C-alpha positions as protocol buffer text, in pm:
chain_id: "A"
residue {
  index: 1
  type: MET
  ca { x: 11475 y: 3307 z: 7554 }
}
residue {
  index: 2
  type: ASP
  ca { x: 11617 y: 3561 z: 7309 }
}
residue {
  index: 3
  type: GLN
  ca { x: 11465 y: 3902 z: 7388 }
}
residue {
  index: 4
  type: GLN
  ca { x: 11553 y: 4074 z: 7061 }
}
residue {
  index: 5
  type: THR
  ca { x: 11283 y: 4256 z: 6867 }
}
residue {
  index: 6
  type: ILE
  ca { x: 11250 y: 4324 z: 6494 }
}
residue {
  index: 7
  type: SER
  ca { x: 11095 y: 4666 z: 6432 }
}
residue {
  index: 8
  type: ILE
  ca { x: 10941 y: 4739 z: 6089 }
}
residue {
  index: 9
  type: SER
  ca { x: 10815 y: 5079 z: 5976 }
}
residue {
  index: 10
  type: MET
  ca { x: 10456 y: 5101 z: 5844 }
}
residue {
  index: 11
  type: PRO
  ca { x: 10319 y: 5211 z: 5602 }
}
residue {
  index: 12
  type: PRO
  ca { x: 10385 y: 5056 z: 5360 }
}
residue {
  index: 13
  type: PHE
  ca { x: 10263 y: 4725 z: 5499 }
}
residue {
  index: 14
  type: PRO
  ca { x: 10473 y: 4408 z: 5460 }
}
residue {
  index: 15
  type: SER
  ca { x: 10359 y: 4170 z: 5186 }
}
residue {
  index: 16
  type: PHE
  ca { x: 10295 y: 3797 z: 5214 }
}
residue {
  index: 17
  type: ILE
  ca { x: 10506 y: 3613 z: 4953 }
}
residue {
  index: 18
  type: GLU
  ca { x: 10458 y: 3243 z: 5019 }
}
residue {
  index: 19
  type: GLY
  ca { x: 10434 y: 2986 z: 5294 }
}
residue {
  index: 20
  type: ASN
  ca { x: 10395 y: 2616 z: 5363 }
}
residue {
  index: 21
  type: TYR
  ca { x: 10395 y: 2342 z: 5626 }
}
residue {
  index: 22
  type: ILE
  ca { x: 10689 y: 2102 z: 5626 }
}
residue {
  index: 23
  type: THR
  ca { x: 10813 y: 1804 z: 5827 }
}
residue {
  index: 24
  type: PHE
  ca { x: 11179 y: 1717 z: 5884 }
}
residue {
  index: 25
  type: LYS
  ca { x: 11272 y: 1363 z: 5979 }
}
residue {
  index: 26
  type: ALA
  ca { x: 11524 y: 1290 z: 6252 }
}
residue {
  index: 27
  type: GLY
  ca { x: 11871 y: 1362 z: 6116 }
}
residue {
  index: 28
  type: GLN
  ca { x: 11751 y: 1615 z: 5859 }
}
residue {
  index: 29
  type: ASN
  ca { x: 11905 y: 1965 z: 5833 }
}
residue {
  index: 30
  type: HIS
  ca { x: 11768 y: 2301 z: 5724 }
}
residue {
  index: 31
  type: GLU
  ca { x: 11937 y: 2395 z: 5398 }
}
residue {
  index: 32
  type: HIS
  ca { x: 12207 y: 2664 z: 5384 }
}
residue {
  index: 33
  type: ARG
  ca { x: 12080 y: 3002 z: 5254 }
}
residue {
  index: 34
  type: TYR
  ca { x: 12192 y: 3363 z: 5254 }
}
residue {
  index: 35
  type: HIS
  ca { x: 12059 y: 3705 z: 5148 }
}
residue {
  index: 36
  type: LEU
  ca { x: 11706 y: 3583 z: 5074 }
}
residue {
  index: 37
  type: GLY
  ca { x: 11573 y: 3938 z: 5045 }
}
residue {
  index: 38
  type: PHE
  ca { x: 11270 y: 3867 z: 5266 }
}
residue {
  index: 39
  type: PHE
  ca { x: 11196 y: 3768 z: 5625 }
}
residue {
  index: 40
  type: ASP
  ca { x: 11152 y: 3397 z: 5694 }
}
residue {
  index: 41
  type: LEU
  ca { x: 10907 y: 3341 z: 5982 }
}
residue {
  index: 42
  type: ILE
  ca { x: 10910 y: 2993 z: 6134 }
}
residue {
  index: 43
  type: PHE
  ca { x: 10650 y: 2842 z: 6371 }
}
residue {
  index: 44
  type: VAL
  ca { x: 10736 y: 2504 z: 6519 }
}
residue {
  index: 45
  type: LYS
  ca { x: 10431 y: 2286 z: 6583 }
}
residue {
  index: 46
  type: LYS
  ca { x: 10613 y: 1968 z: 6680 }
}
residue {
  index: 47
  type: GLY
  ca { x: 10973 y: 1884 z: 6769 }
}
residue {
  index: 48
  type: THR
  ca { x: 11275 y: 2117 z: 6773 }
}
residue {
  index: 49
  type: LEU
  ca { x: 11475 y: 2310 z: 6512 }
}
residue {
  index: 50
  type: PHE
  ca { x: 11842 y: 2398 z: 6556 }
}
residue {
  index: 51
  type: LEU
  ca { x: 11914 y: 2704 z: 6341 }
}
residue {
  index: 52
  type: ARG
  ca { x: 12220 y: 2922 z: 6303 }
}
residue {
  index: 53
  type: GLU
  ca { x: 12207 y: 3277 z: 6171 }
}
residue {
  index: 54
  type: ASP
  ca { x: 12526 y: 3472 z: 6102 }
}
residue {
  index: 55
  type: GLY
  ca { x: 12715 y: 3242 z: 6336 }
}
residue {
  index: 56
  type: LYS
  ca { x: 12471 y: 3263 z: 6629 }
}
residue {
  index: 57
  type: LYS
  ca { x: 12296 y: 2942 z: 6735 }
}
residue {
  index: 58
  type: TYR
  ca { x: 11923 y: 2928 z: 6815 }
}
residue {
  index: 59
  type: THR
  ca { x: 11706 y: 2643 z: 6941 }
}
residue {
  index: 60
  type: ILE
  ca { x: 11337 y: 2673 z: 6849 }
}
residue {
  index: 61
  type: HIS
  ca { x: 11112 y: 2440 z: 7046 }
}
residue {
  index: 62
  type: GLU
  ca { x: 10754 y: 2325 z: 6999 }
}
residue {
  index: 63
  type: ASN
  ca { x: 10503 y: 2615 z: 7006 }
}
residue {
  index: 64
  type: GLU
  ca { x: 10774 y: 2875 z: 6949 }
}
residue {
  index: 65
  type: MET
  ca { x: 10830 y: 3117 z: 6661 }
}
residue {
  index: 66
  type: PHE
  ca { x: 11153 y: 3247 z: 6512 }
}
residue {
  index: 67
  type: ILE
  ca { x: 11239 y: 3507 z: 6247 }
}
residue {
  index: 68
  type: LEU
  ca { x: 11532 y: 3486 z: 6004 }
}
residue {
  index: 69
  type: LEU
  ca { x: 11650 y: 3817 z: 5857 }
}
residue {
  index: 70
  type: PRO
  ca { x: 11645 y: 3909 z: 5484 }
}
residue {
  index: 71
  type: ASN
  ca { x: 12016 y: 3991 z: 5470 }
}
residue {
  index: 72
  type: GLY
  ca { x: 12153 y: 3713 z: 5689 }
}
residue {
  index: 73
  type: GLU
  ca { x: 12311 y: 3373 z: 5631 }
}
residue {
  index: 74
  type: HIS
  ca { x: 12150 y: 3072 z: 5794 }
}
residue {
  index: 75
  type: ASP
  ca { x: 12157 y: 2693 z: 5818 }
}
residue {
  index: 76
  type: SER
  ca { x: 12126 y: 2420 z: 6083 }
}
residue {
  index: 77
  type: TRP
  ca { x: 12387 y: 2394 z: 6355 }
}
residue {
  index: 78
  type: GLN
  ca { x: 12279 y: 2037 z: 6421 }
}
residue {
  index: 79
  type: PRO
  ca { x: 12027 y: 1796 z: 6263 }
}
residue {
  index: 80
  type: CYS
  ca { x: 11679 y: 1743 z: 6404 }
}
residue {
  index: 81
  type: GLU
  ca { x: 11680 y: 1489 z: 6687 }
}
residue {
  index: 82
  type: GLU
  ca { x: 11320 y: 1385 z: 6622 }
}
residue {
  index: 83
  type: GLU
  ca { x: 11048 y: 1434 z: 6363 }
}
residue {
  index: 84
  type: THR
  ca { x: 10989 y: 1810 z: 6353 }
}
residue {
  index: 85
  type: SER
  ca { x: 10699 y: 1989 z: 6182 }
}
residue {
  index: 86
  type: PHE
  ca { x: 10673 y: 2363 z: 6128 }
}
residue {
  index: 87
  type: PHE
  ca { x: 10508 y: 2637 z: 5926 }
}
residue {
  index: 88
  type: TRP
  ca { x: 10729 y: 2878 z: 5736 }
}
residue {
  index: 89
  type: MET
  ca { x: 10624 y: 3212 z: 5589 }
}
residue {
  index: 90
  type: HIS
  ca { x: 10815 y: 3456 z: 5370 }
}
residue {
  index: 91
  type: ILE
  ca { x: 10724 y: 3824 z: 5400 }
}
residue {
  index: 92
  type: TYR
  ca { x: 10874 y: 4118 z: 5211 }
}
residue {
  index: 93
  type: THR
  ca { x: 10896 y: 4486 z: 5294 }
}
residue {
  index: 94
  type: THR
  ca { x: 11051 y: 4794 z: 5136 }
}
residue {
  index: 95
  type: SER
  ca { x: 11028 y: 4977 z: 5470 }
}
residue {
  index: 96
  type: ARG
  ca { x: 11309 y: 5043 z: 5712 }
}
residue {
  index: 97
  type: TRP
  ca { x: 11356 y: 4775 z: 5973 }
}
residue {
  index: 98
  type: GLN
  ca { x: 11601 y: 4698 z: 6251 }
}
residue {
  index: 99
  type: GLN
  ca { x: 11675 y: 4412 z: 6488 }
}
residue {
  index: 100
  type: SER
  ca { x: 11772 y: 4532 z: 6836 }
}
residue {
  index: 101
  type: ASP
  ca { x: 11757 y: 4450 z: 7206 }
}
residue {
  index: 102
  type: PHE
  ca { x: 11443 y: 4663 z: 7251 }
}
residue {
  index: 103
  type: PRO
  ca { x: 11164 y: 4795 z: 7023 }
}
residue {
  index: 104
  type: ILE
  ca { x: 11248 y: 5094 z: 6803 }
}
residue {
  index: 105
  type: ARG
  ca { x: 10989 y: 5353 z: 6697 }
}
residue {
  index: 106
  type: PHE
  ca { x: 11014 y: 5447 z: 6328 }
}
residue {
  index: 107
  type: VAL
  ca { x: 10873 y: 5745 z: 6140 }
}
residue {
  index: 108
  type: SER
  ca { x: 10738 y: 5638 z: 5799 }
}
residue {
  index: 109
  type: GLU
  ca { x: 10937 y: 5759 z: 5498 }
}
residue {
  index: 110
  type: LEU
  ca { x: 10624 y: 5781 z: 5283 }
}
residue {
  index: 111
  type: PRO
  ca { x: 10531 y: 6138 z: 5175 }
}
residue {
  index: 112
  type: ILE
  ca { x: 10222 y: 6156 z: 5397 }
}
residue {
  index: 113
  type: PRO
  ca { x: 10054 y: 6500 z: 5379 }
}
residue {
  index: 114
  type: GLU
  ca { x: 10021 y: 6681 z: 5710 }
}
residue {
  index: 115
  type: LEU
  ca { x: 9752 y: 6936 z: 5629 }
}
residue {
  index: 116
  type: HIS
  ca { x: 9469 y: 6686 z: 5592 }
}
residue {
  index: 117
  type: PHE
  ca { x: 9354 y: 6362 z: 5754 }
}
residue {
  index: 118
  type: HIS
  ca { x: 9614 y: 6099 z: 5681 }
}
residue {
  index: 119
  type: GLN
  ca { x: 9725 y: 5747 z: 5760 }
}
residue {
  index: 120
  type: LYS
  ca { x: 9918 y: 5727 z: 6087 }
}
residue {
  index: 121
  type: SER
  ca { x: 10276 y: 5606 z: 6099 }
}
residue {
  index: 122
  type: TYR
  ca { x: 10323 y: 5286 z: 6301 }
}
residue {
  index: 123
  type: THR
  ca { x: 10606 y: 5051 z: 6391 }
}
residue {
  index: 124
  type: LEU
  ca { x: 10539 y: 4678 z: 6378 }
}
residue {
  index: 125
  type: GLN
  ca { x: 10719 y: 4498 z: 6661 }
}
residue {
  index: 126
  type: LEU
  ca { x: 10793 y: 4128 z: 6612 }
}
residue {
  index: 127
  type: PRO
  ca { x: 10989 y: 3901 z: 6851 }
}
residue {
  index: 128
  type: LYS
  ca { x: 11305 y: 3742 z: 6715 }
}
residue {
  index: 129
  type: LEU
  ca { x: 11232 y: 3429 z: 6918 }
}
residue {
  index: 130
  type: GLY
  ca { x: 10934 y: 3371 z: 7143 }
}
residue {
  index: 131
  type: LYS
  ca { x: 10681 y: 3123 z: 7278 }
}
residue {
  index: 132
  type: ILE
  ca { x: 10341 y: 3138 z: 7107 }
}
residue {
  index: 133
  type: ALA
  ca { x: 10075 y: 3242 z: 7359 }
}
residue {
  index: 134
  type: GLU
  ca { x: 9783 y: 3062 z: 7192 }
}
residue {
  index: 135
  type: PRO
  ca { x: 9926 y: 2794 z: 6960 }
}
residue {
  index: 136
  type: ASP
  ca { x: 9589 y: 2650 z: 6855 }
}
residue {
  index: 137
  type: LEU
  ca { x: 9475 y: 2993 z: 6736 }
}
residue {
  index: 138
  type: ILE
  ca { x: 9796 y: 3079 z: 6551 }
}
residue {
  index: 139
  type: PHE
  ca { x: 9829 y: 2737 z: 6384 }
}
residue {
  index: 140
  type: ASP
  ca { x: 9464 y: 2748 z: 6271 }
}
residue {
  index: 141
  type: LEU
  ca { x: 9530 y: 3092 z: 6120 }
}
residue {
  index: 142
  type: LEU
  ca { x: 9845 y: 2970 z: 5946 }
}
residue {
  index: 143
  type: ASN
  ca { x: 9649 y: 2674 z: 5809 }
}
residue {
  index: 144
  type: GLU
  ca { x: 9380 y: 2908 z: 5676 }
}
residue {
  index: 145
  type: ILE
  ca { x: 9640 y: 3132 z: 5508 }
}
residue {
  index: 146
  type: GLN
  ca { x: 9797 y: 2825 z: 5345 }
}
residue {
  index: 147
  type: ARG
  ca { x: 9460 y: 2698 z: 5220 }
}
residue {
  index: 148
  type: SER
  ca { x: 9373 y: 3040 z: 5078 }
}
residue {
  index: 149
  type: THR
  ca { x: 9686 y: 3036 z: 4859 }
}
residue {
  index: 150
  type: GLU
  ca { x: 9573 y: 2707 z: 4705 }
}
residue {
  index: 151
  type: SER
  ca { x: 9235 y: 2844 z: 4598 }
}
residue {
  index: 152
  type: THR
  ca { x: 9167 y: 2889 z: 4225 }
}
residue {
  index: 153
  type: ARG
  ca { x: 8928 y: 3179 z: 4285 }
}
residue {
  index: 154
  type: ILE
  ca { x: 9039 y: 3505 z: 4124 }
}
residue {
  index: 155
  type: ASP
  ca { x: 8963 y: 3706 z: 4438 }
}
residue {
  index: 156
  type: SER
  ca { x: 9151 y: 3467 z: 4671 }
}
residue {
  index: 157
  type: ILE
  ca { x: 9450 y: 3704 z: 4683 }
}
residue {
  index: 158
  type: TRP
  ca { x: 9237 y: 3957 z: 4874 }
}
residue {
  index: 159
  type: TYR
  ca { x: 9131 y: 3696 z: 5125 }
}
residue {
  index: 160
  type: THR
  ca { x: 9494 y: 3584 z: 5172 }
}
residue {
  index: 161
  type: GLU
  ca { x: 9603 y: 3943 z: 5239 }
}
residue {
  index: 162
  type: GLU
  ca { x: 9317 y: 3992 z: 5484 }
}
residue {
  index: 163
  type: LEU
  ca { x: 9424 y: 3681 z: 5676 }
}
residue {
  index: 164
  type: PHE
  ca { x: 9790 y: 3784 z: 5661 }
}
residue {
  index: 165
  type: LEU
  ca { x: 9723 y: 4129 z: 5809 }
}
residue {
  index: 166
  type: LYS
  ca { x: 9512 y: 3968 z: 6082 }
}
residue {
  index: 167
  type: PHE
  ca { x: 9800 y: 3734 z: 6151 }
}
residue {
  index: 168
  type: LEU
  ca { x: 10053 y: 4022 z: 6172 }
}
residue {
  index: 169
  type: LYS
  ca { x: 9828 y: 4211 z: 6411 }
}
residue {
  index: 170
  type: TYR
  ca { x: 9812 y: 3906 z: 6636 }
}
residue {
  index: 171
  type: ILE
  ca { x: 10186 y: 3839 z: 6659 }
}
residue {
  index: 172
  type: ASP
  ca { x: 10269 y: 4211 z: 6691 }
}
residue {
  index: 173
  type: THR
  ca { x: 10407 y: 4183 z: 7048 }
}
residue {
  index: 174
  type: ARG
  ca { x: 10083 y: 4034 z: 7183 }
}
residue {
  index: 175
  type: GLY
  ca { x: 10078 y: 3677 z: 7052 }
}
residue {
  index: 176
  type: ILE
  ca { x: 10394 y: 3576 z: 7233 }
}
residue {
  index: 177
  type: SER
  ca { x: 10419 y: 3453 z: 7592 }
}
residue {
  index: 178
  type: LYS
  ca { x: 10658 y: 3647 z: 7815 }
}
residue {
  index: 179
  type: ASP
  ca { x: 10738 y: 3655 z: 8183 }
}
residue {
  index: 180
  type: ARG
  ca { x: 10562 y: 3921 z: 8393 }
}
residue {
  index: 181
  type: VAL
  ca { x: 10869 y: 4141 z: 8431 }
}
residue {
  index: 182
  type: THR
  ca { x: 10934 y: 4154 z: 8055 }
}
residue {
  index: 183
  type: THR
  ca { x: 10565 y: 4214 z: 7983 }
}
residue {
  index: 184
  type: LEU
  ca { x: 10554 y: 4506 z: 8226 }
}
residue {
  index: 185
  type: ALA
  ca { x: 10876 y: 4656 z: 8088 }
}
residue {
  index: 186
  type: GLU
  ca { x: 10741 y: 4640 z: 7733 }
}
residue {
  index: 187
  type: LYS
  ca { x: 10412 y: 4799 z: 7842 }
}
residue {
  index: 188
  type: VAL
  ca { x: 10604 y: 5086 z: 8000 }
}
residue {
  index: 189
  type: HIS
  ca { x: 10820 y: 5116 z: 7687 }
}
residue {
  index: 190
  type: LEU
  ca { x: 10512 y: 5128 z: 7465 }
}
residue {
  index: 191
  type: PHE
  ca { x: 10351 y: 5390 z: 7690 }
}
residue {
  index: 192
  type: LEU
  ca { x: 10663 y: 5606 z: 7665 }
}
residue {
  index: 193
  type: ALA
  ca { x: 10675 y: 5573 z: 7286 }
}
residue {
  index: 194
  type: GLU
  ca { x: 10307 y: 5663 z: 7248 }
}
residue {
  index: 195
  type: HIS
  ca { x: 10324 y: 5967 z: 7481 }
}
residue {
  index: 196
  type: LEU
  ca { x: 10655 y: 6124 z: 7382 }
}
residue {
  index: 197
  type: ALA
  ca { x: 10501 y: 6469 z: 7340 }
}
residue {
  index: 198
  type: GLU
  ca { x: 10359 y: 6472 z: 7693 }
}
residue {
  index: 199
  type: HIS
  ca { x: 10515 y: 6546 z: 8030 }
}
residue {
  index: 200
  type: ILE
  ca { x: 10622 y: 6214 z: 8181 }
}
residue {
  index: 201
  type: ASP
  ca { x: 10796 y: 6159 z: 8513 }
}
residue {
  index: 202
  type: ASN
  ca { x: 10824 y: 5876 z: 8764 }
}
residue {
  index: 203
  type: ASN
  ca { x: 10508 y: 5985 z: 8947 }
}
residue {
  index: 204
  type: ARG
  ca { x: 10302 y: 5968 z: 8630 }
}
residue {
  index: 205
  type: LEU
  ca { x: 10433 y: 5619 z: 8551 }
}
residue {
  index: 206
  type: SER
  ca { x: 10353 y: 5511 z: 8906 }
}
residue {
  index: 207
  type: GLU
  ca { x: 9995 y: 5637 z: 8869 }
}
residue {
  index: 208
  type: GLU
  ca { x: 9956 y: 5486 z: 8521 }
}
residue {
  index: 209
  type: PHE
  ca { x: 10072 y: 5135 z: 8619 }
}
residue {
  index: 210
  type: HIS
  ca { x: 9969 y: 5143 z: 8989 }
}
residue {
  index: 211
  type: LEU
  ca { x: 10319 y: 5041 z: 9097 }
}
residue {
  index: 212
  type: HIS
  ca { x: 10587 y: 5201 z: 9315 }
}
residue {
  index: 213
  type: VAL
  ca { x: 10845 y: 5407 z: 9126 }
}
residue {
  index: 214
  type: ASN
  ca { x: 11131 y: 5196 z: 9264 }
}
residue {
  index: 215
  type: TYR
  ca { x: 10977 y: 4874 z: 9135 }
}
residue {
  index: 216
  type: ILE
  ca { x: 10927 y: 5019 z: 8786 }
}
residue {
  index: 217
  type: ALA
  ca { x: 11289 y: 5139 z: 8791 }
}
residue {
  index: 218
  type: ARG
  ca { x: 11414 y: 4790 z: 8884 }
}
residue {
  index: 219
  type: VAL
  ca { x: 11205 y: 4625 z: 8614 }
}
residue {
  index: 220
  type: MET
  ca { x: 11320 y: 4865 z: 8341 }
}
residue {
  index: 221
  type: THR
  ca { x: 11683 y: 4834 z: 8445 }
}
residue {
  index: 222
  type: LYS
  ca { x: 11663 y: 4454 z: 8442 }
}
residue {
  index: 223
  type: VAL
  ca { x: 11505 y: 4436 z: 8094 }
}
residue {
  index: 224
  type: TYR
  ca { x: 11655 y: 4739 z: 7918 }
}
residue {
  index: 225
  type: GLY
  ca { x: 11958 y: 4825 z: 8127 }
}
residue {
  index: 226
  type: LYS
  ca { x: 11829 y: 5178 z: 8201 }
}
residue {
  index: 227
  type: THR
  ca { x: 11551 y: 5349 z: 8394 }
}
residue {
  index: 228
  type: ALA
  ca { x: 11224 y: 5454 z: 8231 }
}
residue {
  index: 229
  type: ILE
  ca { x: 11328 y: 5820 z: 8228 }
}
residue {
  index: 230
  type: GLU
  ca { x: 11665 y: 5735 z: 8070 }
}
residue {
  index: 231
  type: LEU
  ca { x: 11483 y: 5527 z: 7810 }
}
residue {
  index: 232
  type: LEU
  ca { x: 11237 y: 5812 z: 7750 }
}
residue {
  index: 233
  type: GLU
  ca { x: 11524 y: 6053 z: 7675 }
}
residue {
  index: 234
  type: GLU
  ca { x: 11672 y: 5800 z: 7434 }
}
residue {
  index: 235
  type: LEU
  ca { x: 11336 y: 5744 z: 7261 }
}
residue {
  index: 236
  type: ARG
  ca { x: 11284 y: 6118 z: 7222 }
}
residue {
  index: 237
  type: ILE
  ca { x: 11625 y: 6174 z: 7063 }
}
residue {
  index: 238
  type: GLU
  ca { x: 11596 y: 5867 z: 6837 }
}
residue {
  index: 239
  type: THR
  ca { x: 11252 y: 5983 z: 6718 }
}
residue {
  index: 240
  type: ALA
  ca { x: 11387 y: 6335 z: 6665 }
}
residue {
  index: 241
  type: LYS
  ca { x: 11665 y: 6189 z: 6448 }
}
residue {
  index: 242
  type: GLN
  ca { x: 11407 y: 6028 z: 6224 }
}
residue {
  index: 243
  type: TYR
  ca { x: 11203 y: 6345 z: 6192 }
}
residue {
  index: 244
  type: LEU
  ca { x: 11521 y: 6533 z: 6100 }
}
residue {
  index: 245
  type: ILE
  ca { x: 11621 y: 6281 z: 5835 }
}
residue {
  index: 246
  type: HIS
  ca { x: 11288 y: 6165 z: 5697 }
}
residue {
  index: 247
  type: SER
  ca { x: 11073 y: 6480 z: 5712 }
}
residue {
  index: 248
  type: ASN
  ca { x: 11091 y: 6851 z: 5639 }
}
residue {
  index: 249
  type: LYS
  ca { x: 10944 y: 6956 z: 5974 }
}
residue {
  index: 250
  type: LEU
  ca { x: 11091 y: 7264 z: 6135 }
}
residue {
  index: 251
  type: ILE
  ca { x: 11326 y: 7188 z: 6424 }
}
residue {
  index: 252
  type: LYS
  ca { x: 11109 y: 7394 z: 6661 }
}
residue {
  index: 253
  type: ASN
  ca { x: 10811 y: 7172 z: 6568 }
}
residue {
  index: 254
  type: ILE
  ca { x: 11017 y: 6856 z: 6620 }
}
residue {
  index: 255
  type: THR
  ca { x: 11102 y: 6990 z: 6965 }
}
residue {
  index: 256
  type: GLU
  ca { x: 10732 y: 6981 z: 7058 }
}
residue {
  index: 257
  type: LEU
  ca { x: 10661 y: 6649 z: 6884 }
}
residue {
  index: 258
  type: VAL
  ca { x: 10919 y: 6465 z: 7094 }
}
residue {
  index: 259
  type: GLY
  ca { x: 10824 y: 6627 z: 7424 }
}
residue {
  index: 260
  type: PHE
  ca { x: 11089 y: 6888 z: 7502 }
}
residue {
  index: 261
  type: GLU
  ca { x: 10957 y: 7200 z: 7669 }
}
residue {
  index: 262
  type: THR
  ca { x: 11204 y: 7440 z: 7505 }
}
residue {
  index: 263
  type: TYR
  ca { x: 11413 y: 7454 z: 7191 }
}
residue {
  index: 264
  type: ILE
  ca { x: 11726 y: 7509 z: 7400 }
}
residue {
  index: 265
  type: SER
  ca { x: 11667 y: 7201 z: 7620 }
}
residue {
  index: 266
  type: PHE
  ca { x: 11611 y: 6993 z: 7306 }
}
residue {
  index: 267
  type: THR
  ca { x: 11924 y: 7112 z: 7126 }
}
residue {
  index: 268
  type: ASN
  ca { x: 12137 y: 7070 z: 7438 }
}
residue {
  index: 269
  type: GLN
  ca { x: 12018 y: 6714 z: 7498 }
}
residue {
  index: 270
  type: PHE
  ca { x: 12047 y: 6627 z: 7128 }
}
residue {
  index: 271
  type: LYS
  ca { x: 12406 y: 6751 z: 7116 }
}
residue {
  index: 272
  type: LYS
  ca { x: 12488 y: 6571 z: 7440 }
}
residue {
  index: 273
  type: MET
  ca { x: 12367 y: 6237 z: 7298 }
}
residue {
  index: 274
  type: THR
  ca { x: 12483 y: 6269 z: 6936 }
}
residue {
  index: 275
  type: GLY
  ca { x: 12776 y: 6507 z: 6945 }
}
residue {
  index: 276
  type: MET
  ca { x: 12616 y: 6754 z: 6704 }
}
residue {
  index: 277
  type: SER
  ca { x: 12329 y: 6999 z: 6684 }
}
residue {
  index: 278
  type: PRO
  ca { x: 11994 y: 6898 z: 6525 }
}
residue {
  index: 279
  type: LYS
  ca { x: 12067 y: 7130 z: 6232 }
}
residue {
  index: 280
  type: ALA
  ca { x: 12408 y: 6975 z: 6174 }
}
residue {
  index: 281
  type: TYR
  ca { x: 12266 y: 6624 z: 6209 }
}
residue {
  index: 282
  type: ARG
  ca { x: 12002 y: 6694 z: 5943 }
}
residue {
  index: 283
  type: ALA
  ca { x: 12260 y: 6844 z: 5709 }
}
residue {
  index: 284
  type: THR
  ca { x: 12486 y: 6541 z: 5755 }
}
residue {
  index: 285
  type: TYR
  ca { x: 12238 y: 6255 z: 5724 }
}
residue {
  index: 286
  type: LYS
  ca { x: 11930 y: 6372 z: 5533 }
}
residue {
  index: 287
  type: LYS
  ca { x: 11901 y: 6202 z: 5195 }
}
């Protein structure tokens, strides 16, 4: 199972463009497309699809979902071997997004005021390929979204968007079946991302997840190729990069936001991992 994740910055929220339910007969291929400009989400209800994206082959089985990228090239790498039915959904976003081997935490580029109550920045995490945890629920929801687009009522667009956001919330890391090790690793990763500003060490993780520090270390190394503390350092620096590029926050404030105790420790670690100081990084990459 491909473990890649597609991370999408919010707000703004992705928009539902269109969707449908289609059946391929045995011997039928998915048509060749490239640079669609929107994500193509596929949910196989029956049979198997054999898709290729940018030269990489994927096999999507019954009760699995798959996401094709907006800027990629895709087609079938072999025809369907049996009758195959699936939902497809096109969604569009103007936000930053990235496909990677583990979830990435984005800082929204929207000019959100900081002096008053404001909408929180969030990163939507969607699996590239995964098994649907509750297929009956997800297929019923996809059916309802499809029916809502066929309505002639003027206000049906609001109902469609309501269903679409409910659907996104469901598949946002939670609607996909994963083995216990991967699930634990992603829970630890999410905990780290949500508590960057706090003091976190192996003892705290052990208390939080009621597991021995050595076991957590083995799990994180197996899934992410690094320990939780190594991943935490990486998350802090990556988040700091985004604050430097996409906000006007003072560097001393960014130091606190990403959990470094002193300005000096932050700048030293930042330079160690990027090869330049935070100030130089901002001057080089800020739009």
